[in-house]
Short mmCIF file of C-alpha atoms in Angstrom, two decimals:
data_model
loop_
_atom_site.label_atom_id
_atom_site.label_comp_id
_atom_site.label_asym_id
_atom_site.label_seq_id
_atom_site.Cartn_x
_atom_site.Cartn_y
_atom_site.Cartn_z
CA UNK A 1 73.92 123.12 120.78
CA UNK A 2 76.31 124.85 118.43
CA UNK A 3 78.65 121.87 118.56
CA UNK A 4 75.82 119.50 117.82
CA UNK A 5 74.72 121.66 114.90
CA UNK A 6 78.25 121.75 113.51
CA UNK A 7 78.61 118.02 113.94
CA UNK A 8 75.27 117.42 112.27
CA UNK A 9 76.35 119.64 109.40
CA UNK A 10 79.58 117.80 108.78
CA UNK A 11 77.99 114.41 109.33
CA UNK A 12 74.93 115.39 107.37
CA UNK A 13 73.79 113.42 104.36
CA UNK A 14 74.26 116.51 102.19
CA UNK A 15 78.02 116.29 102.83
CA UNK A 16 78.23 112.50 102.69
CA UNK A 17 76.45 111.77 99.40
CA UNK A 18 78.30 108.45 99.15
CA UNK A 19 77.41 107.25 102.66
CA UNK A 20 76.44 103.59 102.55
CA UNK A 21 78.28 103.05 99.25
CA UNK A 22 81.20 100.65 99.01
CA UNK A 23 84.02 101.52 96.63
CA UNK A 24 87.25 99.86 95.59
CA UNK A 25 90.22 101.92 94.41
CA UNK A 26 93.45 100.43 93.06
CA UNK A 27 96.64 102.49 93.05
CA UNK A 28 100.35 102.43 92.42
CA UNK A 29 102.52 100.21 90.25
CA UNK A 30 102.81 96.45 90.35
CA UNK A 31 106.13 94.66 90.73
CA UNK A 32 106.55 91.50 88.68
CA UNK A 33 109.39 89.26 89.94
CA UNK A 34 112.20 88.12 87.64
CA UNK A 35 114.05 86.29 90.43
CA UNK A 36 114.35 86.85 94.22
CA UNK A 37 116.16 90.18 93.76
CA UNK A 38 115.01 91.58 90.41
CA UNK A 39 111.63 92.71 89.16
CA UNK A 40 109.87 94.65 86.42
CA UNK A 41 108.20 97.84 87.63
CA UNK A 42 106.67 101.03 86.33
CA UNK A 43 106.90 104.66 87.32
CA UNK A 44 103.49 105.07 88.96
CA UNK A 45 103.79 106.85 92.31
CA UNK A 46 100.27 105.95 93.49
CA UNK A 47 99.51 109.60 94.29
CA UNK A 48 96.45 109.88 92.03
CA UNK A 49 94.84 106.67 93.30
CA UNK A 50 95.52 107.50 96.95
CA UNK A 51 93.99 110.94 96.44
CA UNK A 52 90.87 109.37 94.89
CA UNK A 53 90.52 106.93 97.81
CA UNK A 54 90.70 109.85 100.26
CA UNK A 55 88.25 111.98 98.23
CA UNK A 56 85.67 109.18 98.07
CA UNK A 57 86.03 108.47 101.79
CA UNK A 58 85.48 112.17 102.48
CA UNK A 59 82.14 111.94 100.66
CA UNK A 60 81.14 109.07 102.94
CA UNK A 61 82.03 105.99 100.88
CA UNK A 62 83.48 102.89 102.57
CA UNK A 63 86.69 102.61 100.55
CA UNK A 64 89.03 99.65 100.11
CA UNK A 65 92.35 100.79 98.63
CA UNK A 66 94.27 97.98 96.91
CA UNK A 67 97.79 99.34 96.50
CA UNK A 68 100.97 98.18 94.82
CA UNK A 69 104.36 99.19 96.32
CA UNK A 70 104.50 102.97 96.84
CA UNK A 71 106.23 105.42 99.16
CA UNK A 72 102.92 106.78 100.41
CA UNK A 73 101.52 106.38 103.93
CA UNK A 74 98.25 104.44 104.15
CA UNK A 75 95.43 107.01 104.08
CA UNK A 76 93.29 107.34 107.19
CA UNK A 77 89.65 106.30 107.09
CA UNK A 78 90.28 103.83 104.29
CA UNK A 79 90.87 100.05 104.37
CA UNK A 80 94.29 99.48 102.78
CA UNK A 81 95.45 96.21 101.22
CA UNK A 82 99.09 96.07 100.08
CA UNK A 83 100.03 93.87 97.12
CA UNK A 84 103.02 93.44 94.79
CA UNK A 85 102.06 91.71 91.53
CA UNK A 86 99.11 92.06 89.14
CA UNK A 87 97.89 88.59 90.09
CA UNK A 88 97.82 89.58 93.76
CA UNK A 89 96.06 92.84 92.89
CA UNK A 90 93.29 91.01 91.03
CA UNK A 91 92.85 88.57 93.92
CA UNK A 92 92.65 91.42 96.45
CA UNK A 93 90.17 93.31 94.24
CA UNK A 94 87.92 90.26 93.89
CA UNK A 95 88.12 89.69 97.64
CA UNK A 96 86.89 93.27 98.18
CA UNK A 97 83.73 92.74 96.10
CA UNK A 98 80.80 93.40 96.15
CA UNK A 99 81.11 97.16 95.62
CA UNK A 100 79.04 99.95 94.12
CA UNK A 101 82.00 101.34 92.20
CA UNK A 102 85.52 100.26 91.32
CA UNK A 103 88.13 102.81 90.26
CA UNK A 104 91.21 101.22 88.71
CA UNK A 105 93.91 103.88 89.04
CA UNK A 106 96.79 101.42 89.43
CA UNK A 107 99.34 101.12 86.64
CA UNK A 108 99.13 97.34 86.41
CA UNK A 109 101.94 95.59 84.55
CA UNK A 110 100.58 94.13 81.32
CA UNK A 111 103.12 91.33 81.48
CA UNK A 112 104.92 89.25 84.02
CA UNK A 113 107.96 87.03 83.58
CA UNK A 114 106.55 83.65 82.54
CA UNK A 115 108.55 81.65 85.07
CA UNK A 116 110.26 83.73 87.73
CA UNK A 117 113.46 82.07 88.98
CA UNK A 118 113.67 80.73 92.55
CA UNK A 119 117.33 81.68 92.85
CA UNK A 120 119.16 84.79 91.70
CA UNK A 121 120.03 84.43 88.02
CA UNK A 122 123.84 84.50 87.84
CA UNK A 123 125.58 86.61 85.28
CA UNK A 124 128.12 83.89 84.56
CA UNK A 125 125.45 81.33 83.80
CA UNK A 126 126.47 81.94 80.21
CA UNK A 127 124.28 83.72 77.74
CA UNK A 128 121.93 86.54 78.44
CA UNK A 129 118.80 85.29 80.13
CA UNK A 130 115.72 85.21 77.96
CA UNK A 131 112.91 87.03 79.73
CA UNK A 132 109.91 85.17 78.39
CA UNK A 133 106.85 87.18 79.25
CA UNK A 134 103.30 86.05 79.92
CA UNK A 135 100.21 88.22 79.82
CA UNK A 136 98.95 89.34 83.21
CA UNK A 137 95.29 89.09 84.13
CA UNK A 138 93.43 92.18 82.91
CA UNK A 139 91.86 93.45 86.13
CA UNK A 140 89.81 96.22 84.51
CA UNK A 141 88.36 93.95 81.79
CA UNK A 142 87.75 91.12 84.25
CA UNK A 143 85.73 93.26 86.65
CA UNK A 144 84.00 95.20 83.81
CA UNK A 145 82.77 91.96 82.28
CA UNK A 146 81.64 90.14 85.41
CA UNK A 147 78.30 88.48 84.68
CA UNK A 148 77.40 88.55 88.38
CA UNK A 149 78.30 91.13 90.98
CA UNK A 150 79.67 93.75 88.58
CA UNK A 151 79.93 97.14 90.32
CA UNK A 152 77.44 99.67 88.96
CA UNK A 153 80.26 101.96 87.98
CA UNK A 154 83.61 100.68 86.71
CA UNK A 155 86.24 103.33 85.98
CA UNK A 156 89.51 102.63 84.20
CA UNK A 157 92.57 104.79 83.65
CA UNK A 158 94.53 105.14 80.44
CA UNK A 159 98.13 106.28 80.79
CA UNK A 160 99.20 107.20 77.29
CA UNK A 161 102.25 108.79 75.71
CA UNK A 162 100.65 109.51 72.30
CA UNK A 163 97.18 109.82 70.71
CA UNK A 164 95.79 110.09 74.23
CA UNK A 165 92.07 110.52 73.48
CA UNK A 166 92.01 108.07 70.58
CA UNK A 167 93.75 105.34 72.56
CA UNK A 168 91.54 105.98 75.59
CA UNK A 169 88.35 105.73 73.49
CA UNK A 170 89.53 102.41 72.07
CA UNK A 171 90.29 101.19 75.59
CA UNK A 172 86.79 102.13 76.80
CA UNK A 173 85.24 99.93 74.10
CA UNK A 174 87.68 97.06 74.52
CA UNK A 175 87.44 96.76 78.30
CA UNK A 176 83.71 97.46 78.56
CA UNK A 177 84.14 99.72 81.57
CA UNK A 178 81.86 102.74 82.09
CA UNK A 179 84.37 105.57 82.22
CA UNK A 180 87.99 105.99 81.22
CA UNK A 181 90.14 108.66 82.85
CA UNK A 182 92.83 109.40 80.28
CA UNK A 183 96.10 111.13 81.00
CA UNK A 184 99.28 111.92 79.14
CA UNK A 185 102.25 110.42 80.99
CA UNK A 186 104.98 111.41 78.54
CA UNK A 187 108.14 112.12 80.55
CA UNK A 188 107.95 115.83 79.64
CA UNK A 189 104.55 116.15 81.38
CA UNK A 190 105.94 115.04 84.74
CA UNK A 191 102.66 113.23 85.53
CA UNK A 192 104.32 110.02 86.74
CA UNK A 193 105.65 110.85 90.17
CA UNK A 194 104.55 114.47 89.94
CA UNK A 195 101.83 116.33 91.81
CA UNK A 196 99.81 117.65 88.85
CA UNK A 197 97.68 115.90 86.30
CA UNK A 198 95.57 116.84 83.29
CA UNK A 199 92.86 114.31 82.69
CA UNK A 200 90.03 113.63 80.28
CA UNK A 201 86.91 111.79 81.41
CA UNK A 202 85.50 109.64 78.60
CA UNK A 203 82.24 107.71 78.71
CA UNK A 204 79.38 106.69 76.45
CA UNK A 205 78.22 110.30 76.31
CA UNK A 206 81.44 111.98 75.28
CA UNK A 207 84.67 113.48 76.54
CA UNK A 208 85.24 116.05 79.26
CA UNK A 209 88.69 117.59 79.60
CA UNK A 210 89.56 118.95 83.03
CA UNK A 211 92.12 121.75 83.30
CA UNK A 212 95.63 120.96 84.53
CA UNK A 213 95.34 120.74 88.29
CA UNK A 214 96.77 118.98 91.31
CA UNK A 215 96.13 115.26 91.70
CA UNK A 216 94.20 116.18 94.86
CA UNK A 217 91.88 118.43 92.84
CA UNK A 218 91.49 115.81 90.09
CA UNK A 219 90.46 113.36 92.84
CA UNK A 220 87.94 115.82 94.31
CA UNK A 221 86.43 116.50 90.87
CA UNK A 222 86.25 112.79 90.07
CA UNK A 223 84.67 111.94 93.44
CA UNK A 224 82.05 114.66 92.82
CA UNK A 225 81.28 113.14 89.41
CA UNK A 226 80.92 109.72 91.03
CA UNK A 227 78.57 111.14 93.69
CA UNK A 228 76.52 112.71 90.87
CA UNK A 229 76.37 109.32 89.10
CA UNK A 230 74.97 107.65 92.22
CA UNK A 231 72.62 110.53 93.12
CA UNK A 232 69.10 109.15 93.34
CA UNK A 233 70.12 105.60 92.39
CA UNK B 1 139.87 125.02 127.71
CA UNK B 2 137.89 121.87 128.21
CA UNK B 3 135.81 122.66 125.14
CA UNK B 4 138.92 123.27 123.08
CA UNK B 5 140.40 120.01 124.30
CA UNK B 6 137.23 118.14 123.41
CA UNK B 7 137.10 119.80 120.02
CA UNK B 8 140.74 119.01 119.38
CA UNK B 9 140.09 115.42 120.35
CA UNK B 10 137.17 114.99 117.93
CA UNK B 11 138.90 116.94 115.19
CA UNK B 12 142.21 115.32 115.87
CA UNK B 13 144.06 113.28 113.30
CA UNK B 14 143.66 110.23 115.54
CA UNK B 15 139.89 110.42 114.93
CA UNK B 16 140.14 111.36 111.26
CA UNK B 17 142.50 108.65 110.00
CA UNK B 18 141.07 109.07 106.49
CA UNK B 19 141.53 112.86 106.34
CA UNK B 20 142.91 113.84 102.95
CA UNK B 21 141.68 110.60 101.34
CA UNK B 22 139.12 110.65 98.55
CA UNK B 23 136.65 107.78 98.38
CA UNK B 24 133.82 106.83 96.05
CA UNK B 25 130.87 104.79 97.29
CA UNK B 26 128.09 103.49 95.04
CA UNK B 27 124.74 102.53 96.54
CA UNK B 28 121.19 101.48 95.78
CA UNK B 29 119.68 99.72 92.79
CA UNK B 30 119.81 100.77 89.17
CA UNK B 31 116.71 101.18 87.03
CA UNK B 32 116.99 100.00 83.44
CA UNK B 33 114.29 101.45 81.15
CA UNK B 34 112.03 99.19 79.07
CA UNK B 35 110.02 102.13 77.71
CA UNK B 36 109.08 105.57 79.09
CA UNK B 37 106.98 104.06 81.90
CA UNK B 38 108.44 100.60 82.61
CA UNK B 39 111.81 99.52 83.93
CA UNK B 40 113.72 96.61 85.40
CA UNK B 41 114.79 97.13 89.01
CA UNK B 42 116.13 95.24 92.00
CA UNK B 43 115.32 95.21 95.68
CA UNK B 44 118.35 97.09 96.98
CA UNK B 45 117.34 99.80 99.47
CA UNK B 46 120.71 101.59 99.41
CA UNK B 47 120.91 101.49 103.24
CA UNK B 48 124.25 99.64 103.40
CA UNK B 49 125.98 101.89 100.88
CA UNK B 50 124.64 105.09 102.46
CA UNK B 51 125.84 103.89 105.86
CA UNK B 52 129.31 103.20 104.44
CA UNK B 53 129.48 106.67 102.88
CA UNK B 54 128.59 108.22 106.26
CA UNK B 55 131.06 106.03 108.16
CA UNK B 56 133.94 106.93 105.81
CA UNK B 57 133.08 110.64 106.00
CA UNK B 58 133.08 110.38 109.80
CA UNK B 59 136.68 109.13 109.62
CA UNK B 60 137.62 112.19 107.59
CA UNK B 61 137.42 110.92 104.01
CA UNK B 62 136.07 113.16 101.22
CA UNK B 63 133.29 110.92 99.98
CA UNK B 64 131.40 110.99 96.68
CA UNK B 65 128.25 108.86 96.92
CA UNK B 66 126.95 107.71 93.53
CA UNK B 67 123.41 106.53 94.19
CA UNK B 68 120.70 104.81 92.20
CA UNK B 69 117.02 105.57 93.02
CA UNK B 70 116.37 105.07 96.74
CA UNK B 71 114.02 106.43 99.39
CA UNK B 72 116.92 107.67 101.49
CA UNK B 73 117.77 111.31 102.19
CA UNK B 74 121.17 112.44 100.89
CA UNK B 75 123.65 112.05 103.75
CA UNK B 76 125.23 115.21 105.15
CA UNK B 77 128.92 115.84 104.68
CA UNK B 78 129.03 113.73 101.53
CA UNK B 79 128.87 114.72 97.83
CA UNK B 80 125.83 112.94 96.39
CA UNK B 81 125.31 112.15 92.69
CA UNK B 82 121.94 110.65 91.73
CA UNK B 83 121.75 108.27 88.75
CA UNK B 84 119.24 105.78 87.31
CA UNK B 85 120.91 103.24 85.03
CA UNK B 86 124.12 101.22 85.24
CA UNK B 87 125.57 103.19 82.31
CA UNK B 88 124.94 106.45 84.16
CA UNK B 89 126.42 104.99 87.35
CA UNK B 90 129.65 104.04 85.56
CA UNK B 91 129.91 107.50 83.99
CA UNK B 92 129.37 109.20 87.38
CA UNK B 93 131.93 106.90 89.01
CA UNK B 94 134.54 107.64 86.34
CA UNK B 95 133.82 111.34 86.67
CA UNK B 96 134.53 111.09 90.43
CA UNK B 97 138.02 109.63 89.90
CA UNK B 98 140.80 109.87 90.97
CA UNK B 99 140.15 108.33 94.39
CA UNK B 100 142.10 106.43 97.01
CA UNK B 101 139.35 103.86 97.42
CA UNK B 102 136.16 102.86 95.65
CA UNK B 103 133.48 100.84 97.44
CA UNK B 104 130.88 99.40 95.09
CA UNK B 105 127.89 98.67 97.31
CA UNK B 106 125.27 99.34 94.62
CA UNK B 107 123.25 96.43 93.26
CA UNK B 108 123.93 97.22 89.62
CA UNK B 109 121.67 95.54 87.06
CA UNK B 110 123.69 92.99 85.09
CA UNK B 111 121.51 93.57 82.05
CA UNK B 112 119.58 96.32 80.42
CA UNK B 113 116.94 96.11 77.70
CA UNK B 114 118.89 96.16 74.42
CA UNK B 115 116.77 98.86 72.81
CA UNK B 116 114.45 100.66 75.19
CA UNK B 117 111.30 101.90 73.40
CA UNK B 118 110.74 105.65 72.94
CA UNK B 119 106.98 105.27 73.35
CA UNK B 120 105.01 103.15 75.77
CA UNK B 121 104.75 99.60 74.40
CA UNK B 122 101.04 98.98 73.82
CA UNK B 123 99.45 95.76 74.95
CA UNK B 124 97.40 95.48 71.77
CA UNK B 125 100.46 95.72 69.56
CA UNK B 126 99.97 92.00 69.13
CA UNK B 127 102.25 89.41 70.58
CA UNK B 128 104.12 89.65 73.81
CA UNK B 129 107.09 91.96 73.51
CA UNK B 130 110.45 90.24 73.42
CA UNK B 131 112.70 91.80 76.03
CA UNK B 132 116.06 91.36 74.37
CA UNK B 133 118.69 92.05 76.98
CA UNK B 134 122.19 93.43 76.60
CA UNK B 135 124.99 93.15 79.12
CA UNK B 136 125.54 96.26 81.21
CA UNK B 137 129.00 97.68 81.74
CA UNK B 138 130.68 95.94 84.69
CA UNK B 139 131.54 98.89 86.92
CA UNK B 140 133.51 96.86 89.49
CA UNK B 141 135.60 95.05 86.86
CA UNK B 142 136.13 98.23 84.84
CA UNK B 143 137.51 100.20 87.78
CA UNK B 144 139.44 97.21 89.20
CA UNK B 145 141.24 96.74 85.91
CA UNK B 146 142.06 100.36 85.10
CA UNK B 147 145.63 100.50 83.83
CA UNK B 148 145.91 104.14 84.92
CA UNK B 149 144.32 105.84 87.88
CA UNK B 150 143.09 102.69 89.61
CA UNK B 151 142.16 103.42 93.24
CA UNK B 152 144.53 101.77 95.72
CA UNK B 153 141.65 99.87 97.26
CA UNK B 154 138.71 98.58 95.21
CA UNK B 155 135.96 96.86 97.19
CA UNK B 156 133.10 94.93 95.59
CA UNK B 157 129.95 93.46 97.06
CA UNK B 158 128.51 90.04 96.32
CA UNK B 159 124.79 89.63 96.96
CA UNK B 160 124.20 85.91 96.84
CA UNK B 161 121.28 83.61 97.53
CA UNK B 162 123.29 80.35 97.60
CA UNK B 163 126.92 79.18 98.04
CA UNK B 164 127.69 82.64 99.36
CA UNK B 165 131.42 82.28 100.15
CA UNK B 166 132.22 80.16 97.11
CA UNK B 167 130.50 82.55 94.71
CA UNK B 168 132.12 85.55 96.38
CA UNK B 169 135.61 84.01 96.13
CA UNK B 170 135.05 83.38 92.41
CA UNK B 171 133.88 86.97 91.98
CA UNK B 172 137.01 88.31 93.71
CA UNK B 173 139.21 86.51 91.18
CA UNK B 174 137.09 87.36 88.17
CA UNK B 175 136.75 91.08 88.83
CA UNK B 176 140.29 91.61 90.14
CA UNK B 177 139.13 93.84 92.96
CA UNK B 178 140.94 93.83 96.32
CA UNK B 179 138.14 92.89 98.69
CA UNK B 180 134.70 91.39 98.31
CA UNK B 181 132.03 91.97 100.93
CA UNK B 182 129.72 88.99 100.62
CA UNK B 183 126.21 88.80 101.98
CA UNK B 184 123.30 86.42 101.80
CA UNK B 185 120.27 88.22 100.38
CA UNK B 186 117.87 85.27 100.32
CA UNK B 187 114.36 86.61 101.00
CA UNK B 188 114.28 84.79 104.37
CA UNK B 189 117.30 86.79 105.62
CA UNK B 190 115.51 90.13 105.16
CA UNK B 191 118.81 91.76 104.10
CA UNK B 192 117.34 93.56 101.07
CA UNK B 193 115.40 96.46 102.51
CA UNK B 194 116.12 95.41 106.09
CA UNK B 195 118.29 97.04 108.73
CA UNK B 196 120.58 94.13 109.57
CA UNK B 197 123.27 92.42 107.60
CA UNK B 198 125.70 89.56 108.08
CA UNK B 199 128.75 89.98 105.91
CA UNK B 200 131.99 88.22 105.09
CA UNK B 201 135.08 90.17 104.08
CA UNK B 202 137.15 88.23 101.54
CA UNK B 203 140.54 89.24 100.22
CA UNK B 204 143.82 87.72 99.09
CA UNK B 205 144.59 86.76 102.68
CA UNK B 206 141.39 84.92 103.56
CA UNK B 207 137.87 85.34 104.84
CA UNK B 208 136.59 87.19 107.88
CA UNK B 209 132.97 86.69 108.92
CA UNK B 210 131.41 89.50 110.93
CA UNK B 211 128.56 88.71 113.30
CA UNK B 212 124.99 89.63 112.32
CA UNK B 213 124.70 93.34 113.06
CA UNK B 214 123.01 96.51 111.90
CA UNK B 215 124.00 97.94 108.53
CA UNK B 216 125.29 100.97 110.47
CA UNK B 217 127.63 98.73 112.47
CA UNK B 218 128.74 96.85 109.35
CA UNK B 219 129.60 100.24 107.83
CA UNK B 220 131.56 101.31 110.92
CA UNK B 221 133.50 98.03 110.96
CA UNK B 222 134.24 98.27 107.25
CA UNK B 223 135.35 101.92 107.49
CA UNK B 224 137.69 100.93 110.32
CA UNK B 225 139.18 98.16 108.16
CA UNK B 226 139.65 100.65 105.34
CA UNK B 227 141.38 103.11 107.69
CA UNK B 228 143.66 100.26 108.81
CA UNK B 229 144.47 99.47 105.17
CA UNK B 230 145.55 103.07 104.54
CA UNK B 231 147.38 103.46 107.87
CA UNK B 232 150.96 104.49 107.11
CA UNK B 233 150.50 104.37 103.32
#
């Protein structure tokens, strides 16, 4: 009887406010190939996105985690999809729709190399190679502006090294997402690759600055905010 | 008595043919910054270089391992120096001289971005950024062509995706190193990141092709060849 009561408590709706909700989380960097051995990357560790996926799953959501290359183990209780490039990440995100919410924590490369080489570019091929870049698909803007099947809540991240709040506010308007989670990733903050994060949540109603805390705690706070958003909907 | 005999056997000069020799091994990729959050990288895992460092140390050599960013733990019994860019790797290699042998197993980026940005390049800054590249220092050629303090044995690696032996032979002549270890890193071989490797040892006397084997076994075979080279010198 006690066991049943405990089980009921932990399984109870009051502890699974996101039960029945489907959520997509993207995480990590993307790798954009230059040739078979070289690529353009960024310093995202994936820790924040993985923590958010776990926090949402803990609140009962059915989470699909679309992850670029990271060193992290796939979280339990979450459907993981591993991708490399931004194009692959968009395709995997679209394949995971429909969803109630989409949280885009990945640090997606803005650009890819326009025509990646099939063979390793040789140094002695003469001059320096010209890395012509092409714009990558904008996953956040694409999903935010879907005319059909847009998630009720679309959350973007802004990794900035200067004018953090101002740049994040501009991004919110440009992408047409619902919330932007802004963070300062200047090297001196240690956010990229580190365990702590100081974030600001921006939406149509204003800004909320959370204190510096672990990425786990940021994820828990964010998941609670998301549960609040869906409460009664 | 038996213990002492066993200890003497394993500590014996016959099992430490490289005792008293100093060797430098480079390993892993290099990361070349584009801006504070983006960089150019390559798919080297560092496994082959780390295995060589361990194999040389096992034969008694005093090994300095100069490593780019990898997921590997620092090997025991070896002095590890962690670097990011090719410029840093050259500086760390020069700082580790003099040495009897230098084995350049790292996959050093041929190019870096000519002027890495101090701040994150913003997507809305207008047009696509132009990644002007500059040639990186050639660590293998620099050390091979030292007029003073050149190691007695300088070994380069050639990671090729086509015409493996031909390209490696050209590289041997161009760099003026003593040996080239050539391997095929086409994606279908799984060499980059994988545990197996098929290598060819090229020097002034000819080519020797080793069978496909683990990177550990390649390292053991190569360390034995290096011990043979120094035998009686």
